[in-house]
Coordinates of C-alpha atoms in Angstrom, one line a residue:
M1 CA 52.3 16.8 90.0
S2 CA 54.2 20.0 89.5
T3 CA 53.1 21.3 86.1
H4 CA 54.1 24.7 84.7
H5 CA 51.7 26.1 82.1
G6 CA 52.3 29.0 79.8
W7 CA 53.8 30.1 76.5
S8 CA 57.5 30.1 75.4
G9 CA 59.5 31.7 72.6
R10 CA 58.6 33.4 69.4
P11 CA 56.4 32.3 67.7
A12 CA 55.1 31.1 71.0
L13 CA 54.5 27.5 71.9
R14 CA 51.9 26.7 74.5
V15 CA 53.7 24.3 76.8
A16 CA 53.1 22.2 79.9
V17 CA 56.4 21.4 81.7
Q18 CA 56.3 18.8 84.5
L19 CA 59.4 19.4 86.6
P20 CA 60.5 17.6 89.7
A21 CA 62.6 19.6 92.1
A22 CA 65.6 17.5 91.0
A23 CA 65.5 15.6 87.7
R24 CA 67.6 12.8 86.3
A25 CA 66.7 13.6 82.7
G26 CA 64.1 15.3 80.5
V27 CA 61.7 14.1 77.8
V28 CA 60.1 15.9 74.9
L29 CA 56.7 14.4 74.3
C30 CA 56.1 15.2 70.6
P31 CA 52.3 15.4 69.9
P32 CA 50.9 13.4 67.0
L33 CA 49.4 15.3 64.1
G34 CA 45.7 16.0 63.7
Q35 CA 43.1 13.8 65.2
E36 CA 45.8 11.3 66.4
G37 CA 47.0 14.1 68.7
V38 CA 43.5 14.8 70.0
I39 CA 42.9 11.1 70.8
A40 CA 46.3 10.6 72.4
Y41 CA 46.3 13.7 74.6
R42 CA 45.4 12.0 77.8
T43 CA 47.8 9.2 77.1
L44 CA 50.7 11.6 76.9
R45 CA 49.6 13.3 80.1
L46 CA 49.7 9.9 81.9
L47 CA 53.1 9.3 80.4
A48 CA 54.3 12.7 81.8
D49 CA 52.9 11.9 85.2
R50 CA 54.7 8.5 85.4
L51 CA 57.9 10.0 84.2
E52 CA 57.8 12.6 86.9
A53 CA 57.2 9.9 89.5
R54 CA 60.6 8.4 88.3
G55 CA 62.4 11.8 88.7
V56 CA 62.2 12.6 85.0
A57 CA 61.1 16.0 83.7
S58 CA 59.0 16.4 80.6
V59 CA 57.5 19.0 78.3
R60 CA 54.3 18.7 76.3
Y61 CA 53.5 21.3 73.7
D62 CA 51.4 22.6 70.9
P63 CA 53.6 23.2 67.9
S64 CA 53.6 26.8 66.7
G65 CA 50.8 27.4 64.3
R66 CA 48.7 24.6 66.0
G67 CA 46.5 24.3 69.0
D68 CA 46.8 27.1 71.6
S69 CA 50.2 28.2 70.3
A70 CA 50.9 31.4 68.3
P71 CA 50.1 31.6 64.6
D72 CA 53.0 30.4 62.4
D73 CA 53.0 29.4 58.6
D74 CA 56.6 28.0 58.6
P75 CA 56.3 24.6 56.9
D76 CA 59.1 23.3 59.2
A77 CA 57.3 24.4 62.4
Q78 CA 56.8 20.8 63.6
V79 CA 60.5 19.9 63.9
R80 CA 61.5 23.3 65.0
S81 CA 58.9 23.3 67.7
A82 CA 60.2 20.0 69.1
Q83 CA 63.8 21.3 69.1
R84 CA 62.6 24.5 70.9
A85 CA 60.8 22.4 73.5
A86 CA 64.0 20.5 74.2
A87 CA 65.9 23.8 74.6
L88 CA 63.2 24.9 77.1
L89 CA 63.8 21.7 79.1
R90 CA 67.5 22.2 79.1
S91 CA 67.0 25.8 80.4
T92 CA 65.6 24.2 83.6
G93 CA 68.9 22.5 84.4
V94 CA 68.2 19.2 82.6
D95 CA 71.3 17.8 80.9
H96 CA 70.1 14.6 79.3
V97 CA 67.1 14.8 76.9
A98 CA 65.1 12.2 75.1
F99 CA 62.4 12.5 72.5
V100 CA 59.2 10.4 72.4
G101 CA 57.3 10.3 69.1
L102 CA 54.0 8.5 69.0
A103 CA 52.5 7.5 65.6
S104 CA 52.8 10.5 63.2
A105 CA 55.0 12.3 65.7
A106 CA 57.7 9.6 65.3
P107 CA 59.3 11.1 62.2
I108 CA 59.2 14.5 63.8
A109 CA 60.9 13.3 67.0
A110 CA 63.6 11.5 64.9
A111 CA 64.3 14.6 62.9
A112 CA 64.5 16.8 66.0
A113 CA 66.7 14.5 68.1
A114 CA 70.5 14.8 68.0
A115 CA 72.6 11.6 67.7
T116 CA 73.3 11.6 71.4
D117 CA 69.7 12.2 72.5
G118 CA 67.5 9.4 73.6
L119 CA 64.7 8.5 71.1
V120 CA 61.6 6.4 71.6
L121 CA 59.5 5.8 68.4
W122 CA 56.1 4.4 69.4
D123 CA 54.0 2.9 66.6
P124 CA 56.0 4.8 63.9
P125 CA 54.9 5.0 60.3
A126 CA 57.5 4.0 57.7
S127 CA 58.1 7.6 56.9
G128 CA 56.4 11.0 56.7
R129 CA 55.5 10.2 53.1
A130 CA 53.9 6.9 54.1
W131 CA 51.9 8.7 56.8
L132 CA 50.8 11.4 54.4
R133 CA 49.7 8.9 51.8
K134 CA 47.6 7.0 54.3
Q135 CA 46.0 10.2 55.7
R136 CA 45.1 11.4 52.2
A137 CA 43.4 8.2 51.4
L138 CA 41.5 8.3 54.8
A139 CA 40.6 11.9 54.2
T140 CA 39.2 11.2 50.8
I141 CA 37.0 8.5 52.2
T142 CA 36.0 10.6 55.3
I143 CA 35.6 14.1 53.7
G144 CA 35.4 13.5 50.0
A145 CA 36.2 15.7 47.1
T146 CA 35.8 19.0 49.0
R147 CA 38.8 18.3 51.3
V148 CA 41.0 20.7 49.3
V149 CA 39.8 24.3 49.2
D150 CA 41.8 27.2 47.8
G151 CA 45.0 25.1 47.9
L152 CA 44.6 24.2 51.6
E153 CA 44.4 20.4 52.1
S154 CA 42.3 18.9 54.9
L155 CA 43.5 15.6 56.3
V156 CA 41.8 14.0 59.3
G157 CA 42.0 16.7 61.9
I158 CA 44.8 18.8 60.4
D159 CA 45.0 21.3 57.5
V160 CA 48.2 21.6 55.5
D161 CA 49.2 24.0 52.7
P162 CA 51.4 22.6 49.9
A163 CA 54.7 23.7 51.6
E164 CA 53.9 22.0 54.8
A165 CA 52.7 18.9 53.0
T166 CA 56.0 18.8 51.2
A167 CA 57.9 19.2 54.5
L168 CA 56.0 16.5 56.2
G169 CA 56.3 14.1 53.3
A170 CA 60.0 14.7 53.2
L171 CA 60.5 13.4 56.8
I172 CA 62.5 10.2 56.7
F173 CA 64.2 8.0 59.3
Q174 CA 68.0 7.9 59.3
P175 CA 70.1 5.1 60.7
R176 CA 70.4 5.6 64.4
T177 CA 73.6 4.9 66.4
G178 CA 72.5 6.7 69.6
P179 CA 70.1 5.4 72.3
T180 CA 67.0 4.4 70.4
V181 CA 64.0 2.0 70.8
A182 CA 61.1 1.3 68.5
L183 CA 57.8 0.2 70.1
V184 CA 55.7 -1.6 67.5
R185 CA 52.4 -3.5 67.3
P186 CA 52.5 -7.3 67.7
G187 CA 53.7 -8.8 64.5
S188 CA 55.1 -5.5 63.1
S189 CA 58.6 -4.2 62.7
A190 CA 60.4 -0.9 63.0
P191 CA 61.0 1.2 59.9
R192 CA 63.9 -0.3 58.0
A193 CA 65.6 3.1 57.5
L194 CA 66.4 3.2 61.2
G195 CA 68.8 0.3 60.9
P196 CA 69.2 -2.4 63.5
V197 CA 67.6 -0.6 66.4
P198 CA 66.2 -2.4 69.5
T199 CA 62.5 -3.2 68.9
T200 CA 59.8 -4.1 71.5
E201 CA 56.3 -5.2 70.8
V202 CA 53.6 -3.4 72.8
T203 CA 49.9 -3.8 72.9
G204 CA 47.2 -1.1 73.0
S205 CA 48.3 1.1 70.1
A206 CA 45.3 0.0 68.0
E207 CA 42.9 0.5 70.9
L208 CA 44.2 4.0 71.4
L209 CA 44.6 5.3 67.8
D210 CA 42.5 3.3 65.4
G211 CA 39.0 4.2 66.6
T212 CA 37.2 7.4 67.7
S213 CA 38.1 9.4 70.8
M214 CA 34.9 8.1 72.4
V215 CA 36.1 4.6 72.6
A216 CA 39.9 5.1 72.8
R217 CA 41.7 3.3 75.6
I218 CA 44.8 4.5 77.3
P219 CA 47.4 1.7 76.8
G220 CA 48.9 1.6 80.3
S221 CA 51.3 -1.2 79.6
A222 CA 52.8 0.6 76.6
V223 CA 53.1 3.7 78.7
D224 CA 55.0 1.7 81.3
T225 CA 57.3 0.3 78.6
V226 CA 58.2 3.8 77.6
V227 CA 58.8 4.8 81.2
A228 CA 61.0 1.7 81.8
W229 CA 63.2 2.5 78.8
I230 CA 63.6 6.1 79.8
D231 CA 64.3 5.0 83.4
A232 CA 67.1 2.6 82.2
W233 CA 68.5 5.2 79.8
G234 CA 68.6 8.2 82.1
P235 CA 71.4 8.9 84.6
I236 CA 71.0 7.7 88.2
V237 CA 71.9 11.0 89.8
A238 CA 69.3 13.8 89.7
V239 CA 70.3 17.5 89.4
P240 CA 68.4 20.4 90.9
T241 CA 66.0 22.2 88.5
V242 CA 64.8 25.8 88.2
P243 CA 61.3 26.7 87.0
P244 CA 61.1 27.5 83.2
T245 CA 60.7 31.1 82.1
L246 CA 57.2 31.1 80.6
D247 CA 54.8 33.9 79.4
E248 CA 51.5 34.0 81.2
V249 CA 49.9 35.9 78.4
L250 CA 50.0 35.2 74.6
D251 CA 49.7 38.2 72.4
V252 CA 48.0 36.7 69.4
D253 CA 48.2 39.9 67.4
A254 CA 48.3 43.7 68.1
R255 CA 45.1 43.7 70.1
T256 CA 44.1 40.1 70.9
S257 CA 45.6 38.2 73.8
E258 CA 45.1 34.9 75.6
R259 CA 45.7 33.5 79.1
I260 CA 45.3 30.2 80.9
V261 CA 42.7 30.1 83.7
R262 CA 41.6 27.5 86.2
I263 CA 37.9 27.4 86.8
G264 CA 35.6 26.2 89.6
P265 CA 36.1 23.6 92.4
E266 CA 37.5 21.1 89.9
R267 CA 40.1 23.6 88.6
L268 CA 39.1 23.1 85.0
F269 CA 41.7 24.1 82.5
A270 CA 40.6 26.8 80.1
V271 CA 42.0 29.5 77.8
E272 CA 40.4 32.9 77.8
T273 CA 40.7 35.1 74.7
V274 CA 40.0 38.9 74.9
A275 CA 40.8 42.0 72.9
S276 CA 42.0 45.4 74.1
G277 CA 39.3 48.1 74.4
Q278 CA 36.6 45.5 75.0
H279 CA 33.1 47.0 75.5
E280 CA 31.7 46.7 79.0
D281 CA 28.6 45.0 77.6
A282 CA 30.6 42.6 75.5
P283 CA 29.1 39.0 75.2
V284 CA 30.9 36.1 76.9
V285 CA 31.1 33.0 74.7
V286 CA 31.9 29.6 76.2
L287 CA 33.1 27.0 73.7
H288 CA 32.6 23.2 74.3
N289 CA 34.5 20.7 72.2
G290 CA 33.0 17.4 70.9
A291 CA 33.1 14.0 72.4
A292 CA 35.8 13.5 75.2
E293 CA 38.3 15.6 73.3
H294 CA 40.8 18.3 74.2
H295 CA 39.4 21.7 73.6
V296 CA 41.4 22.4 70.4
G297 CA 40.0 19.4 68.4
A298 CA 38.6 19.3 64.9
T299 CA 41.4 21.0 63.1
D300 CA 41.7 23.6 65.8
Y301 CA 38.4 25.3 64.8
Q302 CA 37.8 26.4 68.3
V303 CA 41.0 28.4 68.4
A304 CA 40.2 30.1 65.2
L305 CA 36.7 30.8 66.3
A306 CA 37.8 32.1 69.7
R307 CA 40.3 34.5 68.2
T308 CA 37.9 35.7 65.5
L309 CA 35.2 36.4 68.1
A310 CA 37.6 38.2 70.3
R311 CA 38.7 40.5 67.5
D312 CA 35.0 41.2 67.0
G313 CA 34.9 42.3 70.7
A314 CA 33.7 39.2 72.6
R315 CA 35.3 37.6 75.6
V316 CA 35.7 33.9 74.8
V317 CA 36.6 30.9 77.0
R318 CA 37.4 27.4 75.6
V319 CA 37.4 24.8 78.3
D320 CA 38.5 21.3 79.0
R321 CA 35.7 19.5 80.9
R322 CA 36.6 16.7 83.4
G323 CA 38.2 13.8 81.7
T324 CA 39.4 15.9 78.7
G325 CA 42.7 17.6 77.9
E326 CA 44.4 19.2 80.9
S327 CA 41.4 18.9 83.3
S328 CA 41.3 16.4 86.2
D329 CA 43.8 13.7 87.0
V330 CA 44.6 11.0 84.4
Y331 CA 44.1 7.3 85.1
E332 CA 44.9 4.3 82.9
D333 CA 41.4 3.0 83.3
E334 CA 39.6 6.3 83.4
R335 CA 36.0 6.4 82.2
S336 CA 34.6 9.2 80.1
P337 CA 31.9 11.4 81.6
M338 CA 30.1 11.8 78.2
F339 CA 26.5 12.8 78.8
A340 CA 27.1 12.6 82.5
Q341 CA 25.9 14.9 85.3
E342 CA 29.6 15.7 86.0
W343 CA 29.8 17.6 82.7
I344 CA 26.6 19.6 83.5
D345 CA 28.1 20.5 86.8
D346 CA 31.3 21.6 85.0
Q347 CA 29.4 23.9 82.7
Q348 CA 27.6 25.4 85.6
A349 CA 30.9 26.0 87.4
V350 CA 32.3 27.8 84.4
V351 CA 29.2 30.0 84.1
D352 CA 29.3 30.8 87.9
A353 CA 33.0 31.7 87.7
L354 CA 32.5 34.0 84.7
A355 CA 29.8 35.9 86.7
V356 CA 28.2 37.3 83.6
A357 CA 24.6 38.3 83.2
S358 CA 22.6 35.7 81.4
E359 CA 21.5 38.2 78.7
R360 CA 25.2 38.4 77.6
L361 CA 26.0 34.7 77.8
V362 CA 26.5 32.5 74.7
L363 CA 27.1 28.7 74.9
V364 CA 28.5 27.0 71.8
G365 CA 29.1 23.3 71.7
M366 CA 29.9 20.6 69.2
C367 CA 28.4 17.0 69.2
A368 CA 28.4 16.0 72.9
G369 CA 29.3 19.6 73.6
A370 CA 26.2 20.7 71.8
W371 CA 24.1 18.5 74.0
L372 CA 25.8 20.0 77.0
A373 CA 25.3 23.6 75.9
G374 CA 21.6 22.7 75.5
R375 CA 21.4 21.6 79.1
S376 CA 21.6 25.2 80.3
A377 CA 18.0 26.2 80.7
D378 CA 18.3 27.2 84.3
T379 CA 21.1 29.5 83.4
A380 CA 19.0 31.1 80.7
P381 CA 21.8 32.1 78.3
R382 CA 20.9 34.6 75.6
M383 CA 21.9 32.1 72.9
V384 CA 22.9 28.5 72.5
V385 CA 24.6 27.3 69.3
E386 CA 24.7 23.5 68.8
I387 CA 27.1 22.4 66.2
S388 CA 26.6 18.8 64.8
P389 CA 23.9 17.9 67.3
N390 CA 22.8 14.3 67.1
D391 CA 21.7 13.4 70.7
Y392 CA 18.8 15.0 72.5
R393 CA 18.6 12.9 75.6
R394 CA 17.0 14.5 78.7
N395 CA 18.4 11.9 81.2
T396 CA 22.1 11.9 81.9
A397 CA 24.3 8.8 81.6
A398 CA 26.4 7.2 84.2
V399 CA 30.1 7.9 83.9
G400 CA 31.6 5.6 81.2
A401 CA 28.2 4.1 80.2
Y402 CA 28.2 5.8 76.8
A403 CA 31.6 4.5 75.8
D404 CA 30.8 1.1 77.1
A405 CA 27.7 0.9 74.9
L406 CA 29.8 1.9 71.8
R407 CA 32.4 -0.6 72.6
A408 CA 29.8 -3.3 72.9
I409 CA 28.8 -2.6 69.3
D410 CA 32.3 -2.1 68.0
E411 CA 33.9 -5.0 69.9
P412 CA 31.1 -7.5 70.4
S413 CA 31.5 -10.6 72.5
R414 CA 31.0 -14.0 70.8
L415 CA 27.6 -14.3 72.3
R416 CA 26.6 -10.9 71.1
L417 CA 27.8 -11.8 67.6
V418 CA 25.6 -14.9 67.6
L419 CA 22.6 -13.0 68.9
R420 CA 23.2 -10.2 66.3
R421 CA 23.2 -12.7 63.4
W422 CA 20.0 -14.3 64.7
Y423 CA 18.4 -10.9 65.1
N424 CA 19.3 -9.7 61.6
A425 CA 18.1 -13.0 60.1
A426 CA 14.8 -13.4 62.1
V427 CA 13.6 -9.8 62.5
P428 CA 12.2 -8.0 59.4
K429 CA 14.2 -4.9 58.4
W430 CA 11.4 -2.5 58.9
V431 CA 11.1 -3.7 62.5
R432 CA 14.9 -3.4 63.0
D433 CA 14.8 0.2 61.6
R434 CA 12.0 1.1 63.9
V435 CA 13.8 -0.2 66.9
A436 CA 17.0 1.6 65.9
R437 CA 15.0 4.9 65.6
R438 CA 13.5 4.3 69.1
D439 CA 16.9 3.6 70.6
R440 CA 18.1 7.1 69.7
V441 CA 17.1 8.7 73.0
G442 CA 15.4 12.0 73.4
G443 CA 13.6 14.3 71.0
V444 CA 14.2 17.8 69.7
V445 CA 11.1 19.4 71.1
G446 CA 11.8 18.1 74.7
H447 CA 15.5 19.2 74.3
V448 CA 14.8 22.8 73.2
R449 CA 11.6 23.5 75.1
P450 CA 13.2 24.4 78.4
L451 CA 15.7 26.7 76.6
V452 CA 13.2 28.7 74.5
E453 CA 10.7 29.0 77.4
H454 CA 13.5 30.7 79.4
G455 CA 14.0 33.1 76.5
T456 CA 17.1 31.5 74.9
D457 CA 17.6 31.4 71.1
V458 CA 18.8 28.1 69.9
V459 CA 20.8 27.7 66.7
L460 CA 21.5 24.3 65.3
I461 CA 24.2 24.0 62.6
A462 CA 24.0 20.6 61.0
S463 CA 25.5 18.4 58.4
P464 CA 23.2 16.1 56.3
V465 CA 23.6 13.2 58.7
D466 CA 22.7 15.4 61.7
V467 CA 19.7 16.9 59.8
E468 CA 18.4 13.4 59.2
V469 CA 18.5 12.7 63.0
F470 CA 17.0 16.2 63.7
D471 CA 14.0 15.5 61.3
R472 CA 13.5 12.0 62.6
L473 CA 13.3 13.1 66.2
G474 CA 10.8 15.9 65.8
G475 CA 12.9 18.8 64.7
Q476 CA 10.4 20.1 62.2
R477 CA 7.8 20.4 64.9
A478 CA 10.2 22.4 67.0
L479 CA 10.8 24.7 64.1
R480 CA 7.1 25.2 63.4
R481 CA 6.5 26.0 67.1
W482 CA 9.5 28.3 67.8
S483 CA 10.8 29.6 64.5
S484 CA 10.1 33.2 65.3
R485 CA 10.9 35.1 68.5
G486 CA 7.9 36.1 70.6
R487 CA 7.7 36.1 74.4
T488 CA 10.1 33.1 74.3
G489 CA 13.3 32.2 72.5
R490 CA 13.4 30.9 68.9
V491 CA 14.9 27.8 67.2
D492 CA 16.8 28.0 63.9
L493 CA 18.3 25.2 61.9
V494 CA 21.3 25.9 59.6
R495 CA 21.9 23.2 57.1
V496 CA 25.4 22.7 55.7
P497 CA 24.8 20.4 52.6
E498 CA 28.4 19.6 52.1
G499 CA 29.4 19.5 55.7
D500 CA 30.3 16.5 57.9
H501 CA 29.5 15.7 61.6
S502 CA 33.1 15.7 62.8
L503 CA 34.1 19.1 61.2
F504 CA 36.9 17.5 59.3
S505 CA 35.5 19.1 56.2
P506 CA 36.8 22.6 55.5
L507 CA 33.4 23.7 54.2
M508 CA 31.8 22.6 57.5
R509 CA 34.3 24.6 59.5
Q510 CA 33.9 27.6 57.3
A511 CA 30.2 27.5 57.7
V512 CA 30.5 27.1 61.5
L513 CA 32.9 30.0 61.9
S514 CA 30.8 32.3 59.7
E515 CA 27.5 31.4 61.3
V516 CA 28.6 31.7 64.9
R517 CA 30.4 35.0 64.2
S518 CA 27.3 36.5 62.4
R519 CA 24.9 35.3 65.1
V520 CA 27.0 36.8 67.9
A521 CA 27.4 40.1 66.0
S522 CA 23.6 40.4 65.2
T523 CA 22.5 39.4 68.7
F524 CA 24.9 41.8 70.4
P525 CA 25.2 44.8 68.0
V526 CA 26.8 47.2 70.5
H527 CA 29.8 45.1 71.6
A528 CA 32.2 45.6 68.7

């Protein structure tokens, strides 16, 4: 595939433009908001690949103020970014443009599309207001009363100030007379405000969007339905295209900049953040996201952390491992390498490519990324920071095995349901609790021992649910043994009483940013 990566415009959008040498049309793939966008990232990449195979160009983008794009506090940035992405496509020679809006991106796509543009609304909410109301209810359940801090409102995977909340809530569908299709879940209907638009039922939206990223499935048949509609809508004749004009470097501010890099034999996608006048002994910080998620995840905390650390003088790399974000090819039936050897190999490839002395290396990871950062004893980094750690396994899993196990619990077969009912009725609760504790693989001591014995300091930043796992799996023994630095490294536990595992809570993210920043500054006092 011929994908052009870079930044475009002011405030800059981080874009990925897939451009055949000659294109029949172009499609703007509007990203869903918050955690929906994280979960759907690979699906939109597969859609772009299949469109290119049909001679259709596409652009995927992070709206300004979100993800890897430039900072922007304009409350209308979502719609404006979609329109600017369309203008970028047209600058390549594409005449006919369609917008695809999945889930929360559907009202944005509809607002950005002109009457003559094509429009695909996939699993659309009734309106921006309806989406916002649902997200507020979900955030209240997930995060609790602390989801609003200093006027900034945390939804699930996205923070909005009052002006942006108002702008999103004001998005409504208008009657469409131009080429439009609504793809809805079986038994559902299109938003009535659209008028009598063609509607097609597709399967797989729930399996993609309604669970966690760890068990999300790419709905290949729905992707093909989108491609078929675009294929029928677009002109037959392709016109020659020219590469888009993109910036290779994003100037975040007066002294901080970012660039896209490809790392190792797998050509892993990463963003490197540096500051001008960087000290020659500056630390190098590698950021791993959680689960099988694109590197911006969890309300873009990684972006904020990377840019903050760079302003402090560090060199920071946030990376997509295989099977996440922009790294590795996308397949409809792809299986996540969570806890697999492939991810350990990816981490080693990143460390090798950075070619930094171990005493200047810091590995920071969240959830599954925390486990991965902890599997770096042979590299002997100066410090490992594990955010929301809850798995301390020493043996790797086969590719896809972890997700399969979760799906077996979330989507049990009829036989499994019968056995589960028998088990819960026949086995005493204290026995079931003991088995459940035993099933949580690994132990804290075995996890951190190779690190501290190689001289690595290990910092664990944990919410109450993760502290409970830490204590149950021998964490206090690890603290008693390695709580002070001697000839080995040390282990510290940072408790965040009002935090949450997924970092949806603003208090958890604030604690993570503050703790990582202060640990790097105190460990490398000469770099600033």
